[in-house]
Short mmCIF file of C-alpha atoms and ligand atoms in Angstrom, two decimals:
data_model
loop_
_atom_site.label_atom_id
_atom_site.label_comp_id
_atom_site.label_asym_id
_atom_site.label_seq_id
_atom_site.Cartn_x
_atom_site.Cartn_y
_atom_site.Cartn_z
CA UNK Y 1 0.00 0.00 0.00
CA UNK Y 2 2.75 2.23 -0.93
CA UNK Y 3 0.79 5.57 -1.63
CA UNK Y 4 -0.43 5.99 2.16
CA UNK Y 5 2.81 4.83 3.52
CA UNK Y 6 4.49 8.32 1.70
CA UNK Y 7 2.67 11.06 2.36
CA UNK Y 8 4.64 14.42 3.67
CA UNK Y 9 5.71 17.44 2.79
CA UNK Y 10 4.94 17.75 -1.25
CA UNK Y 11 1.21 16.57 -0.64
CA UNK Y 12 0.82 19.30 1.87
CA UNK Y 13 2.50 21.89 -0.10
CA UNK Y 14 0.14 21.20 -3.32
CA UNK Y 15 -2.82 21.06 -1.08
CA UNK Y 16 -2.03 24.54 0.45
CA UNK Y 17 -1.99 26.02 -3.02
CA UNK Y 18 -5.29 24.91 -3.63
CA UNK Y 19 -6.44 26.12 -0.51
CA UNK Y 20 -5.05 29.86 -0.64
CA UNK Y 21 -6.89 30.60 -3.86
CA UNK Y 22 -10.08 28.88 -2.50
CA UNK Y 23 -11.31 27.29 -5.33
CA UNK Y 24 -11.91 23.63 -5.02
CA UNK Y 25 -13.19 23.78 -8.11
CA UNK Y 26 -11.36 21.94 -11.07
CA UNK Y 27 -12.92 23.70 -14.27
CA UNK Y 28 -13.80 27.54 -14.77
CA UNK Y 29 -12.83 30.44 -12.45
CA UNK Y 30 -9.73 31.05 -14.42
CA UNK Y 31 -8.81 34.75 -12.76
CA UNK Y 32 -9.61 33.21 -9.10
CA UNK Y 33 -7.89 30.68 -9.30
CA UNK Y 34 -4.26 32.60 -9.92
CA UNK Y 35 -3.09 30.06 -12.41
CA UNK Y 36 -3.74 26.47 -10.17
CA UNK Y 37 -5.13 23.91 -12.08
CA UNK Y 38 -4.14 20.79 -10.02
CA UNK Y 39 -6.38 18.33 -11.70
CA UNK Y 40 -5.44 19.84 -15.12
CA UNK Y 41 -1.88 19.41 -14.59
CA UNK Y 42 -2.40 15.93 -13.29
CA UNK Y 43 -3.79 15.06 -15.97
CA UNK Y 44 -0.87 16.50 -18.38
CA UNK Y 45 1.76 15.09 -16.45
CA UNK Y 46 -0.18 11.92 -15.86
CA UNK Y 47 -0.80 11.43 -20.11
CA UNK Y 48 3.20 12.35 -20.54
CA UNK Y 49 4.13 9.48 -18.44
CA UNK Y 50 2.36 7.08 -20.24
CA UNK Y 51 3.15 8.46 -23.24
CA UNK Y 52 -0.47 8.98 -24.48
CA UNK Y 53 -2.58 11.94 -25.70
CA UNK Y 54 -5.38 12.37 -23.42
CA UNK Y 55 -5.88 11.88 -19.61
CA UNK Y 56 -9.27 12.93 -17.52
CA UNK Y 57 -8.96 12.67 -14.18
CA UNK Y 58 -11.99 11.72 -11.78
CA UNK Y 59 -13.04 11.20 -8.25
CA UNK Y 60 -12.59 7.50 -8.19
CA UNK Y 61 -11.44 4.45 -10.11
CA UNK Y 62 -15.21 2.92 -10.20
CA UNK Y 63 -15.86 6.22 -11.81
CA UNK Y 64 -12.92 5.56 -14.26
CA UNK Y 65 -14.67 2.49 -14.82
CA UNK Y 66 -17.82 3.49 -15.29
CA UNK Y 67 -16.64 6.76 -17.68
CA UNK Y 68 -14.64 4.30 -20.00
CA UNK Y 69 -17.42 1.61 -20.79
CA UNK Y 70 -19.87 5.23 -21.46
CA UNK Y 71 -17.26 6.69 -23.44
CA UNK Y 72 -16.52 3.48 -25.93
CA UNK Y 73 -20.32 3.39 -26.40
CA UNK Y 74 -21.01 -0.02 -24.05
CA UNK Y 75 -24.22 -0.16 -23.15
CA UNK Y 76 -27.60 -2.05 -22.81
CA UNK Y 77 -27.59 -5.69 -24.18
CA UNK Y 78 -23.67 -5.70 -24.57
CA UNK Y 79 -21.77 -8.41 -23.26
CA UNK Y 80 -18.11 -7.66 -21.41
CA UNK Y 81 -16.10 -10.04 -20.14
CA UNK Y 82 -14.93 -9.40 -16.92
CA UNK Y 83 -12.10 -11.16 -14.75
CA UNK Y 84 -13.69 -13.48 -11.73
CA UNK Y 85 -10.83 -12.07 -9.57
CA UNK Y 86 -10.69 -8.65 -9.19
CA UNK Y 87 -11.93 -6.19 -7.25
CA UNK Y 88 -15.48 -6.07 -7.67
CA UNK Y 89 -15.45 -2.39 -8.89
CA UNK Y 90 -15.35 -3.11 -12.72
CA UNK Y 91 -17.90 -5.74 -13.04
CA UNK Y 92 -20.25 -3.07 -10.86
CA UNK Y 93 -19.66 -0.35 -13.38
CA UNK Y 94 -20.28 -3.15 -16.38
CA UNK Y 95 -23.59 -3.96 -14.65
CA UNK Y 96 -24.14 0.42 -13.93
CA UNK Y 97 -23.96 0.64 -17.74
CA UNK Y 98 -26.91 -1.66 -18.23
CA UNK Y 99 -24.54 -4.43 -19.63
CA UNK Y 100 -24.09 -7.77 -18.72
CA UNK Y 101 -20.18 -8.92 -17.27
CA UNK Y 102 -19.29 -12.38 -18.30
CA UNK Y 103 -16.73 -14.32 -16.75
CA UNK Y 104 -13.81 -16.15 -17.99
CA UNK Y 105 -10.38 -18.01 -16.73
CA UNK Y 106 -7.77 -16.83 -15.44
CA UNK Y 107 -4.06 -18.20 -16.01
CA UNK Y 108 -1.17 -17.92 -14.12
CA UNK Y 109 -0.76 -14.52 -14.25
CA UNK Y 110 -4.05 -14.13 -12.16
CA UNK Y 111 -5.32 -11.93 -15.03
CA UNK Y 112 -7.82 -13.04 -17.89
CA UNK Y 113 -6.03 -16.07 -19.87
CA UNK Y 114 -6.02 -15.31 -23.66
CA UNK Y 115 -7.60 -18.64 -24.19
CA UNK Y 116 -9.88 -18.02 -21.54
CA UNK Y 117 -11.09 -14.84 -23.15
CA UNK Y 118 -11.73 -16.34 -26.80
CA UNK Y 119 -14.03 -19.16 -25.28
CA UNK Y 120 -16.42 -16.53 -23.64
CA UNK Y 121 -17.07 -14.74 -26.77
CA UNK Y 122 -20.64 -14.91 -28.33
CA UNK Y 123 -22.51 -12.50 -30.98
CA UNK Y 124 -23.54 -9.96 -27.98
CA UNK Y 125 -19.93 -9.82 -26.75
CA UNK Y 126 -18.81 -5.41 -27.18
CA UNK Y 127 -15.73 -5.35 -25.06
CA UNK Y 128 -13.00 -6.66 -22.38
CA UNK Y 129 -12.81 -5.28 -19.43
CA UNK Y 130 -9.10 -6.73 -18.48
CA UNK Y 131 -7.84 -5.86 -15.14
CA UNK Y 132 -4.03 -5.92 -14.05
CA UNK Y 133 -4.16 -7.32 -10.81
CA UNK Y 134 -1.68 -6.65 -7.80
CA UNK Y 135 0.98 -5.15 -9.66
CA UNK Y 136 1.45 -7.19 -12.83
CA UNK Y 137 -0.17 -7.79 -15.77
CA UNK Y 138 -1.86 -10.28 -17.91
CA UNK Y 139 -0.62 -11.71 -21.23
CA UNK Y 140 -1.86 -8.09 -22.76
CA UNK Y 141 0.01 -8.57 -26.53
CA UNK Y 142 -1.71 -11.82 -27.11
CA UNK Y 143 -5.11 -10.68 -25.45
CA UNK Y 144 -5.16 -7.34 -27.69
CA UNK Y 145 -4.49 -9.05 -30.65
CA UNK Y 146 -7.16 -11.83 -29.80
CA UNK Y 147 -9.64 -8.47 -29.19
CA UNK Y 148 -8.29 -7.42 -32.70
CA UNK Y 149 -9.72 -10.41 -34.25
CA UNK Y 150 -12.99 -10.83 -33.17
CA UNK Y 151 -13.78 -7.19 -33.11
CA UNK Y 152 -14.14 -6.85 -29.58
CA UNK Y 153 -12.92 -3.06 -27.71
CA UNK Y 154 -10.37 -3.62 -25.41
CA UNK Y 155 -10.56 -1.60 -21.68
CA UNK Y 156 -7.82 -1.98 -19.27
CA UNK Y 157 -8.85 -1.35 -15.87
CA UNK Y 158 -4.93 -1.15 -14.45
CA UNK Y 159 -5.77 0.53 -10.82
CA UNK Y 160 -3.68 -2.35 -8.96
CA UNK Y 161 -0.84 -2.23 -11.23
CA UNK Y 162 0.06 1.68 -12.03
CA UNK Y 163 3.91 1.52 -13.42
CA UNK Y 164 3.64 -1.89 -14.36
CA UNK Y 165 4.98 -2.52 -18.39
CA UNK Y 166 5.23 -5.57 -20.76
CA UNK Y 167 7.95 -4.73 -23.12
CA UNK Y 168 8.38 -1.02 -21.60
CA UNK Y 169 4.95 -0.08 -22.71
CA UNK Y 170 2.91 0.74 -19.57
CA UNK Y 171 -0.18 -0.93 -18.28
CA UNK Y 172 -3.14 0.89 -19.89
CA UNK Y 173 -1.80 1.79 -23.29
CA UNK Y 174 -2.38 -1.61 -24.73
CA UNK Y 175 -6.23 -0.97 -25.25
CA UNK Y 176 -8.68 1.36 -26.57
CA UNK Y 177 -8.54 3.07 -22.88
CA UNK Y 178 -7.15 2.77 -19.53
CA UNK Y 179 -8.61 3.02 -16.25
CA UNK Y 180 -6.80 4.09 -12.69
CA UNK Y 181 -7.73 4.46 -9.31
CA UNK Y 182 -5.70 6.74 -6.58
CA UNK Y 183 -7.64 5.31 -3.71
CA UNK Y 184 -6.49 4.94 -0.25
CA UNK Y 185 -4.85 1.38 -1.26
CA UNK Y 186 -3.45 1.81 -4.55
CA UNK Y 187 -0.11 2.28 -5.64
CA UNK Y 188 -0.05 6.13 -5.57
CA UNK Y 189 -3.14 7.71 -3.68
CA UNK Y 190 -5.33 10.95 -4.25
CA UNK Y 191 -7.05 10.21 -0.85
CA UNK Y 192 -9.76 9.15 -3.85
CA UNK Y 193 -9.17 9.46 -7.06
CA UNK Y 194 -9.19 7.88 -10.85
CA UNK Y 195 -8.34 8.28 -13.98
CA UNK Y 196 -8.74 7.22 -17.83
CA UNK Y 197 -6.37 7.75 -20.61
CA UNK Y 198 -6.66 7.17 -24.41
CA UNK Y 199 -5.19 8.47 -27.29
CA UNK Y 200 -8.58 8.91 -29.32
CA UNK Y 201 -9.84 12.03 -29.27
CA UNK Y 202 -13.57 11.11 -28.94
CA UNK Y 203 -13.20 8.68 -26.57
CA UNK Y 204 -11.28 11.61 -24.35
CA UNK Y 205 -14.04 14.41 -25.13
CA UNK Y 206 -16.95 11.69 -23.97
CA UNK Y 207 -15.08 10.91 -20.79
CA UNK Y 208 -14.71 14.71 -19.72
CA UNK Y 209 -18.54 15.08 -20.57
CA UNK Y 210 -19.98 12.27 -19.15
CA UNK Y 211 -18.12 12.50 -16.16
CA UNK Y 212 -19.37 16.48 -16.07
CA UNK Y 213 -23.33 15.95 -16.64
CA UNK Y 214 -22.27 16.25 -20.21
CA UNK Y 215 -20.71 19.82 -19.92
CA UNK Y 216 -18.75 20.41 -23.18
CA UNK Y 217 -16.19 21.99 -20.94
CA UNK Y 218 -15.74 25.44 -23.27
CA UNK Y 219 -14.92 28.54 -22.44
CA UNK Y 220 -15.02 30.12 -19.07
CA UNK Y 221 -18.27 30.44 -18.49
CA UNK Y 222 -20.28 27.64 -16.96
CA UNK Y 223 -23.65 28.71 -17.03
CA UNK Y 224 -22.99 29.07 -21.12
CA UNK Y 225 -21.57 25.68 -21.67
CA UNK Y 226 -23.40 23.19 -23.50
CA UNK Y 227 -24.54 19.55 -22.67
CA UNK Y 228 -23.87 17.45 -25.93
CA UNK Y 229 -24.62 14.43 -23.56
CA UNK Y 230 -26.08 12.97 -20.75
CA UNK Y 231 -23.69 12.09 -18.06
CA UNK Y 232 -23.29 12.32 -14.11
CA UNK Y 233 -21.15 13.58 -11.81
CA UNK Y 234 -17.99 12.12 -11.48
CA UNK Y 235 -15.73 14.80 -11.01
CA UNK Y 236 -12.49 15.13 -8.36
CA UNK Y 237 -11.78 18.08 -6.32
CA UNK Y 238 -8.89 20.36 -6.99
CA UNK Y 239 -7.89 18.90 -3.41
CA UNK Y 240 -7.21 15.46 -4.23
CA UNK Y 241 -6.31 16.17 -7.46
CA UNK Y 242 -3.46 18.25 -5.33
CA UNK Y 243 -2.83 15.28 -3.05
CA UNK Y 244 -2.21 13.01 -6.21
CA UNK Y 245 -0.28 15.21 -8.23
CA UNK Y 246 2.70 14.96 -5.51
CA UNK Y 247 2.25 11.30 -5.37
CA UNK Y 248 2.39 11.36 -8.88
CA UNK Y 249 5.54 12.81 -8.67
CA UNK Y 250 6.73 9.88 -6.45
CA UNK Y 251 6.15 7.19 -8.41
CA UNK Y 252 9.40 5.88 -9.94
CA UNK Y 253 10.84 6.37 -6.49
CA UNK Y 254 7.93 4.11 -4.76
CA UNK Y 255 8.39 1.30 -7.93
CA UNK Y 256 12.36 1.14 -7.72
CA UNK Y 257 11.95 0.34 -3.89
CA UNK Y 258 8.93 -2.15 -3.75
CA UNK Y 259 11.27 -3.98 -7.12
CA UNK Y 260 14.19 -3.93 -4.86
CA UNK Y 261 12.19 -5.71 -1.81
CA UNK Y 262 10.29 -7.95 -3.96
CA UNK Y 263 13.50 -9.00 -5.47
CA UNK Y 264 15.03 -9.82 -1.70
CA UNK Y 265 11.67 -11.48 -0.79
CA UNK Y 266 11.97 -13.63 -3.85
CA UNK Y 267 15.26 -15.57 -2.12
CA UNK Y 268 12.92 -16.78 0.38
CA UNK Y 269 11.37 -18.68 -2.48
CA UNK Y 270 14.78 -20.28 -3.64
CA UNK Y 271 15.63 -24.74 -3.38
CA UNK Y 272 11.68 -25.11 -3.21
CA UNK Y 273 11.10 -26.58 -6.56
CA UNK Y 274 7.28 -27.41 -5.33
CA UNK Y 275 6.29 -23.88 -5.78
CA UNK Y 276 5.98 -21.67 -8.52
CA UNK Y 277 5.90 -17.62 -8.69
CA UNK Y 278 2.84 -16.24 -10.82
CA UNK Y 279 3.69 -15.68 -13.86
CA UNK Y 280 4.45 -12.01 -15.08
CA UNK Y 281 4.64 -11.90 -18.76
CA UNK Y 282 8.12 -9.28 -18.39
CA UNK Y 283 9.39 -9.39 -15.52
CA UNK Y 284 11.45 -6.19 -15.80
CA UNK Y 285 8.08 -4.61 -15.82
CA UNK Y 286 6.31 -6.12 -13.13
CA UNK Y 287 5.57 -3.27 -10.58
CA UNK Y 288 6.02 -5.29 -7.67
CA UNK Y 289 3.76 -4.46 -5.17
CA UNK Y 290 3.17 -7.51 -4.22
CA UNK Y 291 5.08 -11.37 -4.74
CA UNK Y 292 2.44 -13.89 -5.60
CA UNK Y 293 3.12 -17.34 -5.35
CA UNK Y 294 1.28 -20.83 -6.24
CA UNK Y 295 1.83 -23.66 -3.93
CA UNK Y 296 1.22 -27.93 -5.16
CA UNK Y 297 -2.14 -27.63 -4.23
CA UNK Y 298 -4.97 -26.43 -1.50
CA UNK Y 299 -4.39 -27.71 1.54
CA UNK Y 300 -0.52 -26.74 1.31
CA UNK Y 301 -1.79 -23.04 0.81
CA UNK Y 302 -3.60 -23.21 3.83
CA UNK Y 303 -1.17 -24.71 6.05
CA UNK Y 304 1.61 -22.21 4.43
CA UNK Y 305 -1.06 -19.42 4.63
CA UNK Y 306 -1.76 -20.19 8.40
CA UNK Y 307 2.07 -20.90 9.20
CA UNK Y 308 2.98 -17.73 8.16
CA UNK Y 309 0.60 -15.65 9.96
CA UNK Y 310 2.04 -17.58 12.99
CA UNK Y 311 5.50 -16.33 11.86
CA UNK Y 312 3.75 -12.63 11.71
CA UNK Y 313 4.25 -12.79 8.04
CA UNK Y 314 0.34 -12.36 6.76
CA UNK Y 315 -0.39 -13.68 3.30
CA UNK Y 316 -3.21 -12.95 1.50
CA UNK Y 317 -4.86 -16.43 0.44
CA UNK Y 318 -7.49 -14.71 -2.12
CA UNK Y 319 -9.37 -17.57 -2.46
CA UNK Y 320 -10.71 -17.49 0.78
CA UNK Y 321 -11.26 -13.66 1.23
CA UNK Y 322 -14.75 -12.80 0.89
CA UNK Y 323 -14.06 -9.45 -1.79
CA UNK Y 324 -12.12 -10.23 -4.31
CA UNK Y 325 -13.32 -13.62 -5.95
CA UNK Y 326 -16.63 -14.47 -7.44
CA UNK Y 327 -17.21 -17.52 -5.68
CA UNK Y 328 -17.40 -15.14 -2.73
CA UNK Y 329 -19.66 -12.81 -4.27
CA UNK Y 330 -22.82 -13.28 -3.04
CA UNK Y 331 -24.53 -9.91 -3.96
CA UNK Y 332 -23.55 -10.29 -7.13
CA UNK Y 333 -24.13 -14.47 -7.64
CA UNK Y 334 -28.34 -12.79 -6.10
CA UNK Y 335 -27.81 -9.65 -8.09
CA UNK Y 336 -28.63 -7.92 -5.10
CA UNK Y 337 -29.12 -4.48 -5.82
CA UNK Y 338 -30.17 -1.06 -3.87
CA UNK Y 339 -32.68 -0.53 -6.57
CA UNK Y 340 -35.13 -3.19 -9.12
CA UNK Y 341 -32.25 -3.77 -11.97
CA UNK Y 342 -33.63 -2.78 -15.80
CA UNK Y 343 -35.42 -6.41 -16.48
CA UNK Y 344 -33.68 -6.38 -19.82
CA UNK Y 345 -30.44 -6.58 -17.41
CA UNK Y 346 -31.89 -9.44 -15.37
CA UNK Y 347 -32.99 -11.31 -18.50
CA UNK Y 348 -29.73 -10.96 -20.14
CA UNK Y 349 -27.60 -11.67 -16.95
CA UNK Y 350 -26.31 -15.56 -16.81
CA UNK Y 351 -26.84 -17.45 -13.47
CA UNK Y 352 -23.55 -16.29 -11.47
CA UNK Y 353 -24.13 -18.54 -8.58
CA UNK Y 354 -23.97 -21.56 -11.53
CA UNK Y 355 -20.66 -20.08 -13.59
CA UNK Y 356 -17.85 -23.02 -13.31
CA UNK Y 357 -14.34 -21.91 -13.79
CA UNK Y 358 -12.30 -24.86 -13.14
CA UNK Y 359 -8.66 -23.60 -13.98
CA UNK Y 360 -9.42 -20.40 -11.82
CA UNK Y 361 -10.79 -22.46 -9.25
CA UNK Y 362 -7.80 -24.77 -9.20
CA UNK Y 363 -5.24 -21.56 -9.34
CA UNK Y 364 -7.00 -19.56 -6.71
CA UNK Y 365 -7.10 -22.18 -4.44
CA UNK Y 366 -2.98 -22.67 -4.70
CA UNK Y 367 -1.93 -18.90 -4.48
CA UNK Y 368 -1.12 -16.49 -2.34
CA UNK Y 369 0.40 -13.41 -1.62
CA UNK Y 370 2.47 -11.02 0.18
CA UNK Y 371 2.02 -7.02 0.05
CA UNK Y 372 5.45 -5.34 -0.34
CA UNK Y 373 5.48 -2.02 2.00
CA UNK Y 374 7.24 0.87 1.47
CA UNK Y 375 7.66 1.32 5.20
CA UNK Y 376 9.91 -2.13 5.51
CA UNK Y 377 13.45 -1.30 6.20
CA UNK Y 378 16.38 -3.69 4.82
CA UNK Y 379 16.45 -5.64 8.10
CA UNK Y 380 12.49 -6.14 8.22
CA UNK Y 381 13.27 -7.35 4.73
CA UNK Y 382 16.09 -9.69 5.82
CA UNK Y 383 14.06 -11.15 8.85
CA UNK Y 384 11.14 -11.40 6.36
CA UNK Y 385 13.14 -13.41 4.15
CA UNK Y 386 14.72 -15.96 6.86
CA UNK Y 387 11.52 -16.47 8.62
CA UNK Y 388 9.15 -17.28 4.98
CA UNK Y 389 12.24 -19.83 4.77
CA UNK Y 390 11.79 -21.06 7.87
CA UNK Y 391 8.04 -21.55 7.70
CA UNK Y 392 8.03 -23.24 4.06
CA UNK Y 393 10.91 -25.72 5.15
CA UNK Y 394 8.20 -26.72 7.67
CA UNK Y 395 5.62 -26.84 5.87
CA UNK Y 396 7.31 -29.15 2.99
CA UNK Y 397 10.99 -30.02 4.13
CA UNK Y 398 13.88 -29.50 2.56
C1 LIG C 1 -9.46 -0.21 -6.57
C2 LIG C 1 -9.96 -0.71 -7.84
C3 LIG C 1 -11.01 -0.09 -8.52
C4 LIG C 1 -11.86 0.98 -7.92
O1 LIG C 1 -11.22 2.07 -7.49
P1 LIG C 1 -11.88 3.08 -6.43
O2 LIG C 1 -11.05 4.28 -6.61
O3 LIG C 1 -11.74 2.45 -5.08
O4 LIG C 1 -13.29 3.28 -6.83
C5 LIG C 1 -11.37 -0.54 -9.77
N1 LIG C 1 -10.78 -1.60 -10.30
C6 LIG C 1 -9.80 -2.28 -9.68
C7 LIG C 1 -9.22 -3.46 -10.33
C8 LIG C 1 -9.37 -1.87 -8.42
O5 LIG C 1 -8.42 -2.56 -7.80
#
């Protein structure tokens, strides 16, 4: 959780800019405002570092979510296949759009499987919402080119895995538009915060509408602007946008130390043939905020799982944690709502308490993983190390 674990002097300094002028605003009141635009220039520097042409910047990554399907024109009766582990945020936003999320396998990158992907796709199927989860990414060449061929958009949701690259392009930039979140938990924070980038000029003018109540965003006067669209409210204050543009500026610093102690962490690992890393598709780019690993199979994940936490070294064992795998999700398996979902929605939706994933089910159940913090000092890292050895030569000899 690297973002929180930073936060000092440049995040108060931007904030205190903002607050001076007194306008929390993000668009208009350009003589006010004395030249701060913090969410503008996020979004500049944010688009130069991935090397793309448009950014907008919004008050969460659900939002981002949300603001992408809109602005590639998903929508009622569309199909978009979703990951069955993620965070549940994308596959809410699919179902906020008044489409219908449909699952497929994972691989061994925890991500969508190529294969996986090309075996959910029917007529109905619009888009792929493809999440980079914890840091690293999925097999995104082979999955764009497979979205190539049949037609299909391709939306990367890459919240948990800001920084992360597959042959130095960053997660993101591989699809038709990329989605961040600057929550509390992600790898740089805003407090809250998101963002979506593209290079297509249409896409980028929808998202700033639609996440404005469809303001065209012209001029300085918003009572004169006009609505072109639709949309909601999804916009960020000029004080988070403040908070994330320092932590912004921290982000090559907060990757080169979580790859260095995810690199020590990784010795633990070392004369246990029995278990396997994920699989990151480059590993120079993997962001590293986290070191996944697959044990032989389920009941050595527990026992390794529970051993650890003994040890004071607490892995997360996904499988079992009730938010961030479908077979856990049992609002979604009742599509339990606040509010009576569109009955086209309902009709359309597939029983989720009946979808069967057997290769997730068998890789979930074998993996688990430990957070890298930015707080750890070499020594934590070194006693880290020892004791993970410790526990696994326990657990399966050697
Ligand atoms: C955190 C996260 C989101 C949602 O971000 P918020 O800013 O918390 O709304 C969306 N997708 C994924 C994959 C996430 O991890």
């Amino acid at each position: 959780m690297p973002g929180m674990e930073l936060f000092g002097e440049e995040e108060r300094k931007e904030v205190m800019d903002v607050l001076e002028t007194g306008i929390l605003f993000r668009y208009n009141f350009d003589g006010p405002r004395k030249g701060i635009w913090k969410a503008r220039t996020f979004e500049e520097e944010f688009a130069r570092y991935h090397g793309v042409k448009h950014c907008h910047m919004c008050a969460n990554g659900t939002a981002a979510d949300i603001i992408s399907l809109a602005s590639v024109g998903v929508g009622a009766g569309d199909e978009v296949i979703v990951p069955p582990f993620s965070f549940i945020a994308p596959i809410e936003a699919v179902l906020t759009v008044g489409a219908v999320p449909v699952f497929a396998e994972i691989d061994e990158t925890l991500c969508l499987s190529p294969d996986g992907i090309e075996a959910a796709v029917t007529p109905r199927t619009k888009a792929v919402l493809l999440v980079h989860l914890f840091g690293s990414m999925a097999r995104v060449e082979e999955i764009a080119r497979v979205c190539e061929k049949r037609g299909l958009i391709l939306i990367e949701d890459a919240a948990p895995a800001l920084g992360a690259s597959v042959g130095g392009r960053l997660a993101g930039t591989f699809g038709k538009v990329g989605c961040f979140s600057f929550d509390f938990f992600k790898v740089i924070t805003a407090g809250e915060g998101g963002a979506v980038i593209t290079d297509d000029r249409e896409v980028y003018e929808t998202a700033h509408m639609y996440g404005d109540h469809g303001h065209d965003h012209l001029g300085d006067n918003r009572g004169a602007e006009k609505h072109p669209i639709l949309g909601l409210n999804f916009r960020v204050s000029e004080l988070h946008a403040a908070v994330g543009l320092a932590q912004l500026r921290k982000l090559d610093a907060i990757l080169a130390r979580q790859r260095r102690f995810q690199a020590r962490l990784r010795e633990a690992f070392s004369g246990f043939p029995q278990i396997a890393f994920r699989e990151v598709p480059d590993p120079a780019g993997d962001s590293a905020t986290t070191l996944g690993f697959l044990l032989p199979d389920a009941a050595t994940a527990a026992r390794v799982h529970e051993e650890l936490g003994k040890a004071g070294i607490g892995t997360a064992y996904w499988y079992r944690n009730n938010f961030h795998y479908l077979r856990n999700w049992e609002h979604l398996k009742g599509l339990k709502s606040a509010y009576r979902l569109p009955i086209r929605l309902l009709e359309d939706c597939p029983d989720y308490a009946g979808v069967r994933l057997p290769r997730t089910e068998e890789i979930m159940s074998r993996m688990q993983m430990i957070e890298i913090r930015l707080s750890w000092t070499e020594e934590h890292v070194d006693t880290i190390t020892e004791k993970t050895r410790e526990v696994l030569r326990k657990v399966l000899g050697g």
